Coordinates of C-alpha atoms in Angstrom, one line a residue:
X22 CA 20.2 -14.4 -2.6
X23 CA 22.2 -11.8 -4.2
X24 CA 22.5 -8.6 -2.5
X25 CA 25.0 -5.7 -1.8
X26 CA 25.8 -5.8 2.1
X27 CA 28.1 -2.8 3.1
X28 CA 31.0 -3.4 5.7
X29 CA 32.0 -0.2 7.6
X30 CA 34.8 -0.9 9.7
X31 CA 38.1 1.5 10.0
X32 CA 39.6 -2.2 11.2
X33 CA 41.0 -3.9 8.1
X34 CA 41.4 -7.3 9.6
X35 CA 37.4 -6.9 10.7
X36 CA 36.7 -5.8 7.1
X37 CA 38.4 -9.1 5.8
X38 CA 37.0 -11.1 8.2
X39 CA 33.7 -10.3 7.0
X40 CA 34.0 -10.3 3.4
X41 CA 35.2 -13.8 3.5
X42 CA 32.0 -14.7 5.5
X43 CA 29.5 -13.0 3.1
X44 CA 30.9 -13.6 -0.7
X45 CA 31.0 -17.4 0.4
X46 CA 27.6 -17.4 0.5
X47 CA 27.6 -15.1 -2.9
X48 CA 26.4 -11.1 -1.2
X49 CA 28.3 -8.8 -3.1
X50 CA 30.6 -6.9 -0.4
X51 CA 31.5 -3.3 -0.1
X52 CA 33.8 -1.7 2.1
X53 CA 33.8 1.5 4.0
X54 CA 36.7 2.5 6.1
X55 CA 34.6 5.5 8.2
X56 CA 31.3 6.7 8.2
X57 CA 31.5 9.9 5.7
X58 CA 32.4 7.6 3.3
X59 CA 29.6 5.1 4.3
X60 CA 27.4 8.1 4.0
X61 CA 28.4 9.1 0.8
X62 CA 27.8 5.2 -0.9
X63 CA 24.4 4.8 0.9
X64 CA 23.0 8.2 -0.9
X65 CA 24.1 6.8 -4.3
X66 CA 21.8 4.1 -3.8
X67 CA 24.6 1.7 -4.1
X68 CA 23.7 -1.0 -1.3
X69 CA 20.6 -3.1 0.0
X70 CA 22.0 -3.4 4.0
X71 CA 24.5 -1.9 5.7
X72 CA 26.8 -3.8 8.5
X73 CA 28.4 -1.2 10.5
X74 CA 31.1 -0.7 13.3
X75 CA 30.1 1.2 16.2
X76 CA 33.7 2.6 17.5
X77 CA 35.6 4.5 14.2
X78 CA 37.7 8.0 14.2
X79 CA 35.8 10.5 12.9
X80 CA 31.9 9.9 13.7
X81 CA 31.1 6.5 15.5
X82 CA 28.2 4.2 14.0
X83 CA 25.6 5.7 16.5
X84 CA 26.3 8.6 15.0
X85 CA 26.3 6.9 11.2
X86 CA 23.1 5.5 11.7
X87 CA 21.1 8.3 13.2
X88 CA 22.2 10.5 9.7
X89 CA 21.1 7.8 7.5
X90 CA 17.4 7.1 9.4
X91 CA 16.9 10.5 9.4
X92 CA 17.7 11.5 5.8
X93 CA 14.9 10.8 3.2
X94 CA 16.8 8.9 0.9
X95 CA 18.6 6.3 3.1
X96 CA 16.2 5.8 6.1
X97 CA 14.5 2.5 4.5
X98 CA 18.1 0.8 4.3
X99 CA 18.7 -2.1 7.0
X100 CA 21.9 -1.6 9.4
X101 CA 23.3 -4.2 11.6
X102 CA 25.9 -2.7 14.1
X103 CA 27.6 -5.3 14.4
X104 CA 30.5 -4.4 17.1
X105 CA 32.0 -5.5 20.8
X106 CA 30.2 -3.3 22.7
X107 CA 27.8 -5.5 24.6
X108 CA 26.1 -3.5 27.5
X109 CA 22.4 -3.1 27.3
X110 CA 22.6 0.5 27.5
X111 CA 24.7 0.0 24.2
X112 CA 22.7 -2.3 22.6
X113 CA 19.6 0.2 23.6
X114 CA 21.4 3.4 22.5
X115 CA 21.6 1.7 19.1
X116 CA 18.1 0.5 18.3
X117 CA 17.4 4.0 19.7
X118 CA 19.6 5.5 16.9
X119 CA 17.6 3.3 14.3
X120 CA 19.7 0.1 14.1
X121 CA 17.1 -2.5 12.5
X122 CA 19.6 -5.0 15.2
X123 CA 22.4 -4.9 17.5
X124 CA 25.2 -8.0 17.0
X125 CA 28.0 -8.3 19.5
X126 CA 31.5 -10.2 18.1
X127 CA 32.4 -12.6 18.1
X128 CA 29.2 -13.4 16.2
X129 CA 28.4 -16.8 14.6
X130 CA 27.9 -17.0 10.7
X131 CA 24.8 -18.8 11.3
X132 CA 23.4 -15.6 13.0
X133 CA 24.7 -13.2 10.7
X134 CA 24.2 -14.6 7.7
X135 CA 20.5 -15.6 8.9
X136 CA 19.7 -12.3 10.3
X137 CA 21.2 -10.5 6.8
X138 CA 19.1 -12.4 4.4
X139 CA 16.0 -12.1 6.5
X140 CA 16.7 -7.7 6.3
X141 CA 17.8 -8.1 2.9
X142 CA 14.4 -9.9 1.9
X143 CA 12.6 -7.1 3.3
X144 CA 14.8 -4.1 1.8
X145 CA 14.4 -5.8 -1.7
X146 CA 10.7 -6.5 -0.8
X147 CA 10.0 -2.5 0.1
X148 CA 12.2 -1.9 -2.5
X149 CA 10.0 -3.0 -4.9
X150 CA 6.7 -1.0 -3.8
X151 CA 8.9 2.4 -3.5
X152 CA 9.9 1.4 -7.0
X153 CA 5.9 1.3 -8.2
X154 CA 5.1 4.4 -5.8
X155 CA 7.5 6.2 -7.9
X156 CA 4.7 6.8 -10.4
X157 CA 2.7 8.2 -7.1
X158 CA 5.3 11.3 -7.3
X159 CA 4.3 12.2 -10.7
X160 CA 0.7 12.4 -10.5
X161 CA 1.4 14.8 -7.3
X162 CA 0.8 12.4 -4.2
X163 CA 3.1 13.2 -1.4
X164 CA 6.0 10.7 -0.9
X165 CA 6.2 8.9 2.3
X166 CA 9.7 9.3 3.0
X167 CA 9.2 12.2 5.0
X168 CA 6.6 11.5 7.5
X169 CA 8.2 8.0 8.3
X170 CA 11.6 9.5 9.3
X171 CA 9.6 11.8 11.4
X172 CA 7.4 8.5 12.8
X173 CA 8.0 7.8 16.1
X174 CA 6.8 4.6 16.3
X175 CA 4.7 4.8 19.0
X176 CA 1.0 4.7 19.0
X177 CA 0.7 1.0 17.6
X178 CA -1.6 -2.2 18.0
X179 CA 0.1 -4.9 19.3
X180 CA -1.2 -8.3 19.7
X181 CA 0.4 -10.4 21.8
X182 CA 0.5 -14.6 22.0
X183 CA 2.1 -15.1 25.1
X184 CA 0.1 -18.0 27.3
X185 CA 2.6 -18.0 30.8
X186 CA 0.7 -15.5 32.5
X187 CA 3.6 -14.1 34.6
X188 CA 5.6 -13.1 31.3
X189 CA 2.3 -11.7 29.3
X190 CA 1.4 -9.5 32.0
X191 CA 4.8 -8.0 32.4
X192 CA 5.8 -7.8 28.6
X193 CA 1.7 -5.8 28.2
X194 CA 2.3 -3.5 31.1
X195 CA 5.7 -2.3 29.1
X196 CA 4.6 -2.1 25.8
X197 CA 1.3 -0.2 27.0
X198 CA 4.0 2.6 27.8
X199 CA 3.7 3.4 24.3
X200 CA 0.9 1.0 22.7
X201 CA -2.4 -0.7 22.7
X202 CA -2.0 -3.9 23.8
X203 CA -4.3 -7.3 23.4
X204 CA -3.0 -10.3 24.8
X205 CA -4.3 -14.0 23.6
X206 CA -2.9 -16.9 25.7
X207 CA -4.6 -19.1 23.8
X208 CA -2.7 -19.9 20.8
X209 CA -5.3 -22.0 18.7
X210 CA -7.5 -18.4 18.8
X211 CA -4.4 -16.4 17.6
X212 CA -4.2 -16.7 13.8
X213 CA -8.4 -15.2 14.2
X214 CA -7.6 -12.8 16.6
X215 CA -4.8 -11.3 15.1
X216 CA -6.6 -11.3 11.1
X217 CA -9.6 -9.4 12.6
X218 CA -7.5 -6.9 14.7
X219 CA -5.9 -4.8 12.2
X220 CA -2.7 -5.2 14.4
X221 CA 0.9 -3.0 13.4
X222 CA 2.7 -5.7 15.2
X223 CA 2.4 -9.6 16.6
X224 CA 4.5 -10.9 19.2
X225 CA 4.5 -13.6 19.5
X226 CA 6.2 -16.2 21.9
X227 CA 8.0 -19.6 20.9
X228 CA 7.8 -21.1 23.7
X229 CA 4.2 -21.6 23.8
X230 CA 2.7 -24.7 26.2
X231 CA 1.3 -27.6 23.6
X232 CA 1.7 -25.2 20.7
X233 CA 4.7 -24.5 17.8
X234 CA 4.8 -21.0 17.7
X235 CA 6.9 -21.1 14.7
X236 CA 4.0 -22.6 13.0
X237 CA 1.8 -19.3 13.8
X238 CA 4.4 -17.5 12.9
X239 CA 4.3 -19.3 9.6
X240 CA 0.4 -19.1 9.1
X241 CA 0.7 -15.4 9.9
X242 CA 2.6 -15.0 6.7
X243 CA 0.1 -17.0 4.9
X244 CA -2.7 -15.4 5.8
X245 CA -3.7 -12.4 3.3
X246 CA -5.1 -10.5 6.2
X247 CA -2.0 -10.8 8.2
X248 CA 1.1 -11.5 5.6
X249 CA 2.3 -7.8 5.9
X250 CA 2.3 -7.4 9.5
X251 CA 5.4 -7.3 11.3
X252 CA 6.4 -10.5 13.6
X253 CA 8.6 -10.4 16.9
X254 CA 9.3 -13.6 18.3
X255 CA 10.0 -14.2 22.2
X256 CA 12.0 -17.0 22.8
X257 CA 14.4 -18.2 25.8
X258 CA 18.4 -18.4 24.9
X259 CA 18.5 -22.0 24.4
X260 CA 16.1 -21.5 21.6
X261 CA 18.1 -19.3 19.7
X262 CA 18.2 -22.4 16.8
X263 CA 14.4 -22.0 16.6
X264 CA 14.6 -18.0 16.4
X265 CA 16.8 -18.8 12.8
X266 CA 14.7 -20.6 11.4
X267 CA 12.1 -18.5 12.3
X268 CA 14.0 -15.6 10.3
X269 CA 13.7 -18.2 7.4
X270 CA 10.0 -18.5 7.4
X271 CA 9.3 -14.7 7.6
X272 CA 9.5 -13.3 11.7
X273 CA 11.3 -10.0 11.2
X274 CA 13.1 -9.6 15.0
X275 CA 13.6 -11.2 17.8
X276 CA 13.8 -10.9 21.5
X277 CA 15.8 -14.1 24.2
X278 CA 14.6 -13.3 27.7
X279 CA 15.4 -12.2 30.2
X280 CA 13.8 -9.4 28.4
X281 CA 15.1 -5.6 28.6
X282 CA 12.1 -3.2 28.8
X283 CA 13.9 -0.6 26.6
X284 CA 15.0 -2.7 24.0
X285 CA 11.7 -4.4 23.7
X286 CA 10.5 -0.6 23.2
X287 CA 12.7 0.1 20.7
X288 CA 12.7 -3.6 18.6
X289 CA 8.4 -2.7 18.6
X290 CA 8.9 0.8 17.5
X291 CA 11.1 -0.4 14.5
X292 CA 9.1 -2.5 13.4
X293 CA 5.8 -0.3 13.5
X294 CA 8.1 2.4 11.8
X295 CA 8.4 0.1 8.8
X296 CA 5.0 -1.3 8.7
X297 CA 3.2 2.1 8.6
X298 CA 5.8 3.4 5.9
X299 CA 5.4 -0.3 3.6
X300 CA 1.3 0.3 3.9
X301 CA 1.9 3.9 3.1
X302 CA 3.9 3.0 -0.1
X303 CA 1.2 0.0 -0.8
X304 CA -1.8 2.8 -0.1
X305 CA 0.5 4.9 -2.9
X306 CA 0.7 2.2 -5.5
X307 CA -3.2 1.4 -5.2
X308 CA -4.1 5.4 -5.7
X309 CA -1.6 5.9 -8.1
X310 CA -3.5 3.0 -9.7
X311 CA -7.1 4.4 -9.4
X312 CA -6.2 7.6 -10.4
X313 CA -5.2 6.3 -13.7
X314 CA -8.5 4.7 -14.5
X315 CA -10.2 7.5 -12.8
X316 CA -11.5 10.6 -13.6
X317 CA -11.1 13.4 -10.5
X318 CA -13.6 15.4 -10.8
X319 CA -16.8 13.1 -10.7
X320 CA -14.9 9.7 -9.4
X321 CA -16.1 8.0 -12.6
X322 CA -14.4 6.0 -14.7
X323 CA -11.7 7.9 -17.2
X324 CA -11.7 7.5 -21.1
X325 CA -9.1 5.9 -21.0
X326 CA -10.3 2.7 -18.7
X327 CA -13.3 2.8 -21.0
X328 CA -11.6 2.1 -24.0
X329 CA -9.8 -0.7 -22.9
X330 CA -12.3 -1.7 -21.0
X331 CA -15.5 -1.7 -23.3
X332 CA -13.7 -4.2 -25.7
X333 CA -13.8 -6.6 -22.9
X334 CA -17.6 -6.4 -22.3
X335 CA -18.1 -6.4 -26.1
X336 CA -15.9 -9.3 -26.6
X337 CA -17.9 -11.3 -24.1
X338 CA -21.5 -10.1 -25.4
X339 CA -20.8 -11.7 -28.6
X340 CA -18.9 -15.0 -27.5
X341 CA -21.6 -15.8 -25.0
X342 CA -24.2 -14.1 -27.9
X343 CA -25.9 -11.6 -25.3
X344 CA -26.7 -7.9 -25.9
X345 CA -24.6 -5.2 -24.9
X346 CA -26.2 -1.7 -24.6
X347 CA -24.2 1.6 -24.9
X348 CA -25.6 5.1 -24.3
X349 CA -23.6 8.4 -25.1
X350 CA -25.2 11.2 -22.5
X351 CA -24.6 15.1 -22.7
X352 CA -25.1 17.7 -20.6
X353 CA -27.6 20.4 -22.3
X354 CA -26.1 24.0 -22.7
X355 CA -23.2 23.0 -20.3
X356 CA -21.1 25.9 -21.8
X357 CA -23.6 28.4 -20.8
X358 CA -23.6 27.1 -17.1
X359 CA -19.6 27.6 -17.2
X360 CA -20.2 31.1 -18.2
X361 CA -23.2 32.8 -16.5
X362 CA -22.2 30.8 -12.9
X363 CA -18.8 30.4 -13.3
X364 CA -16.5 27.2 -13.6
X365 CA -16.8 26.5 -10.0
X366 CA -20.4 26.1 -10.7
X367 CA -19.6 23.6 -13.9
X368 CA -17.9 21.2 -11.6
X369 CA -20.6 21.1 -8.8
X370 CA -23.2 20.2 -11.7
X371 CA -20.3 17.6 -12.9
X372 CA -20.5 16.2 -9.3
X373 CA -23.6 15.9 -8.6
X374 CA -23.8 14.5 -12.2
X375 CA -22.5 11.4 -11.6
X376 CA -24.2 10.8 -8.4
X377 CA -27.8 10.4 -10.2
X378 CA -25.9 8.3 -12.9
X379 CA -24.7 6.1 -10.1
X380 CA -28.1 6.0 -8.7
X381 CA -29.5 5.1 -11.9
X382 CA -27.7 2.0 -13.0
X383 CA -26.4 -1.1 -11.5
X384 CA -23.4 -2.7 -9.9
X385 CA -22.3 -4.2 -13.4
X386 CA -23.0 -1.4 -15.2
X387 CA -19.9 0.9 -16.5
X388 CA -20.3 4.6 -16.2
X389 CA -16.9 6.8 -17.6
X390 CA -16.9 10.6 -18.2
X391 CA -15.6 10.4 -21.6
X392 CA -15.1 14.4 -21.6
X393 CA -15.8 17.4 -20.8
X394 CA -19.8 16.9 -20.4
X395 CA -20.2 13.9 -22.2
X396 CA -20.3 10.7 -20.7
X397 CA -20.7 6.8 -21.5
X398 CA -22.7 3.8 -19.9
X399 CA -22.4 0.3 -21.1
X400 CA -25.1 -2.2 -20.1
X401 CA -24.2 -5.3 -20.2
X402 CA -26.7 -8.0 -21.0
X403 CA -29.3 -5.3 -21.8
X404 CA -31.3 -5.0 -25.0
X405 CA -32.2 -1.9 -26.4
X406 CA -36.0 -2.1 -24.6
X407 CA -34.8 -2.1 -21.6
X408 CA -31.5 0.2 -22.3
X409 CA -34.8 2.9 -23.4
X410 CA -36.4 2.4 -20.1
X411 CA -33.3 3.0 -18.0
X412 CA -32.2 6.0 -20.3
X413 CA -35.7 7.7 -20.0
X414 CA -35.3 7.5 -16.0
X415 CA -31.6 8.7 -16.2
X416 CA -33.2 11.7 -18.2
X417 CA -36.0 12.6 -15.3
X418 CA -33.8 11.9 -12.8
X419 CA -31.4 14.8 -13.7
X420 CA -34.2 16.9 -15.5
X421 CA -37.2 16.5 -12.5
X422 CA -34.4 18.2 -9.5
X423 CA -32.6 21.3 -10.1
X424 CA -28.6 21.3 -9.3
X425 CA -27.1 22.8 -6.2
X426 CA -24.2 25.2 -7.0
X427 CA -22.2 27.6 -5.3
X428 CA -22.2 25.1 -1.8
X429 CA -26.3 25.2 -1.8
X430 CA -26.3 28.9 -2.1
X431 CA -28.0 28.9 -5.7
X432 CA -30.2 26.1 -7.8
X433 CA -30.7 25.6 -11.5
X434 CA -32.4 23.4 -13.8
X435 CA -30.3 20.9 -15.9
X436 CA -30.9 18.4 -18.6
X437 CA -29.1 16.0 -20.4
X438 CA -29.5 14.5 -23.9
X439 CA -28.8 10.7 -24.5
X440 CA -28.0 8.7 -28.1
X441 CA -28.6 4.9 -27.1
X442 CA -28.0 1.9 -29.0
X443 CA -26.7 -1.7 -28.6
X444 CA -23.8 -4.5 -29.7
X445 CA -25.8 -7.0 -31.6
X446 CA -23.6 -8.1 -34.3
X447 CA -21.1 -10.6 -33.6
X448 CA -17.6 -9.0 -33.9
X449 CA -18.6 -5.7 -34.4
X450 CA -15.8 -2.6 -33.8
X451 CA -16.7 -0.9 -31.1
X452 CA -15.9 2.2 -32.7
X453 CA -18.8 1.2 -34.7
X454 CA -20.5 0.9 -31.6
X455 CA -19.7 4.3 -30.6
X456 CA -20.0 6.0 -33.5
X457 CA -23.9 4.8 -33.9
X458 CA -24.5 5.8 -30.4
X459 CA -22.5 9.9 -31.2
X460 CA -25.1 10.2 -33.6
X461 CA -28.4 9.4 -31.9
X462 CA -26.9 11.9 -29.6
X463 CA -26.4 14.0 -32.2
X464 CA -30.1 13.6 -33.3
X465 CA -31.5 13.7 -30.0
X466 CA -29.8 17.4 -29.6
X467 CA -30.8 18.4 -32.8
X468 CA -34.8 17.5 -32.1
X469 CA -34.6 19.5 -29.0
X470 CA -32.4 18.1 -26.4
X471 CA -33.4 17.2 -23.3
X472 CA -34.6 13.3 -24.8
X473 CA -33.5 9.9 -25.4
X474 CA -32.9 8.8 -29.3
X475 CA -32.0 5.2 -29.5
X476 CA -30.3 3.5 -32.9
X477 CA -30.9 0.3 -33.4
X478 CA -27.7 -1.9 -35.1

């Protein structure tokens, strides 16, 4: 996996040491000698994880790390202190700081290099969504950044796979400090448990009685209703071989009892940190997404989604050689509502609009405000009969109930016009199609409005 793993380090031998370690197995290495200059490379964007020394001259790496989870721009990137401070009140102080871990030299390649692919991974993984989010930004939708550096982690659900009672119960009573807890000590129910829970964290231990936790861990990630959710695996010292290759299959931390209250705090908060900021950017990509093909106002489909998506529906109408209806509908005098109520007014009629057209047609239907007041509604599979019959409804439906304005203060009549007609040449444009349907409408205003004037092909 190529990545770009930063060394900070005011120690040159340290610095060597670990460069040799990493571009053997092909990361691309950079070097900081203190942390302003670590600073300085991690807000040019310029590497995916970040392996720092705790004790340097002018700000030490607690220091380092609380700047760079609490700016914006730098808060998503991994750091590993990796230093010879081995105290728990160390190792506490900094996950506290933000530290994604906490490794004390001498530390063995295989842990180091396990635990900076597993990071890396996940950098590159969220890396990716913030990259699609950025699209989120320029349709107005707030940026995420923000509130997760100002997340404290706290507040989660945990689930908990744990079946040695003495160790469940005290690991639940110190997470429910901060967290909901459920506990399962029964393994074979955890995989359901944990898909119908909406969990922000699964702990889950490896030394489970008649069970390979590593193989939860594994269907976890397999599982579409649980792939995304953070796993901390529980394991005693001498499993420490299983906790790597549980890196390798997808568990993002890790815990060796005897277990410290305060760090098993801080490794859950972490980890909720990051899941509620990776579904935040996921929540911006899929609106970001909607809004494209939607219109605001009336929560219809847009124009543009029409377009694109009409030629579908016509393409499969004439290869499987079923009708396709399409009706053009306008809103009579609209103009005149925006002026003698007010645009304010226009929109509730807009509203309220589409929730008779949704009312009026079916699931596989396609409704789209083409603009301003005119709108669109393909009919798949629907001859121009029964197109007629749904059309005449649609036009009583809006006609036979005056329209609530100004928040239910005020009521007046509306009607619509309709031009209907269907796809029943194979291959036809669907410009064609349109265009026959804009001038039914045309006619139907021109008799009088308020009607329905079908075309036939």
């Amino acid at each position: 996996m190529s990545a770009r793993v930063l060394v900070v380090d005011d120690v040159p031998a340290n610095v060597k040491l670990l460069e040799a370690r990493l571009s053997a197995e092909y990361f691309d290495v950079m070097t900081a000698a203190n942390g302003t200059e670590a600073l300085a490379i991690c807000r040019r964007a310029e590497c995916d994880i970040i392996l720092l020394d705790v004790m340097m001259p002018d700000m030490d790496g607690f220091e380092v790390c609380r700047r760079l989870k609490t700016d914006p721009a730098t808060h998503h990137i991994p750091v590993v202190m990796v230093t010879a401070l081995d105290s728990p009140a160390d190792r506490n102080r900094g996950l506290e700081a933000g530290a994604d871990d906490f490794l004390t030299k001498p530390v063995s390649d295989v842990v180091l290099i396990a635990r900076v692919r597993s990071l890396t991974r996940l950098k590159m993984m969220t890396d990716e969504l913030r990259m699609r989010a950025i699209t989120s930004l320029e349709i107005g939708m707030q940026a995420p950044e923000r509130s997760a550096v100002a997340d404290t982690g706290k507040g989660g659900r945990i689930l908990l796979v744990d079946d040695r009672q003495s160790s469940y119960e005290r690991l639940a009573t110190q997470l429910a400090a901060e967290h909901t807890v459920d506990v399962e000590p029964n393994p074979t129910e955890a995989l359901f448990h944990a898909a119908e829970g909406n969990y922000d964290l699964l702990i889950v231990s490896l030394d489970l009685n008649n069970f390979d936790g590593l193989r939860l861990c594994s269907q976890a990630r397999s599982l579409e209703r649980t792939r995304h959710v953070p796993i901390l695996a529980i394991a005693d010292a001498e499993n420490s071989t299983r906790l790597l290759r549980g890196l390798e299959i997808g568990v993002n931390d890790y815990l060796l009892r005897p277990i410290d209250k305060n760090e098993l705090l801080a490794r859950a908060r972490t980890q909720i940190r990051r899941r509620r900021y990776t579904d935040h950017l996921r929540d911006n990509v899929q609106n970001s997404i909607e809004m494209a093909i939607t219109d605001a106002l009336t929560g219809l489909h847009n124009r543009r989604y029409m377009e694109s998506h009409l030629a579908t529906l016509a393409e499969q109408a004439s290869t499987r050689g079923k009708p396709l209806a399409l009706m053009i509908l306008d809103i009579d005098y609209f103009k005149s509502i925006n002026d003698n109520y007010g645009h304010d007014a226009g929109d509730d009629v807009l509203r309220e609009f589409a929730v008779r057209v949704r009312k009026s047609i079916r699931g596989i239907d396609l409704a789209c405000r083409y603009g301003g007041e005119e709108f669109v509604i393909v009919m798949p599979e629907t001859d121009l009969h029964v197109a007629g019959m749904v059309a005449e409804r649609l036009r009583r439906s809006i006609a036979g109930e005056p329209f609530a304005i100004h928040k239910g203060t005020k009521r007046i009549e509306v009607t619509i016009s309709i031009g209907l007609t269907t796809l029943e040449k194979k291959g036809e444009a669907v410009a064609d199609v349109l265009k026959r349907a804009d001038t039914a409408l045309y006619r139907a205003k021109h008799d009088g409005r308020n009607r329905v004037v079908s075309q036939a092909a």
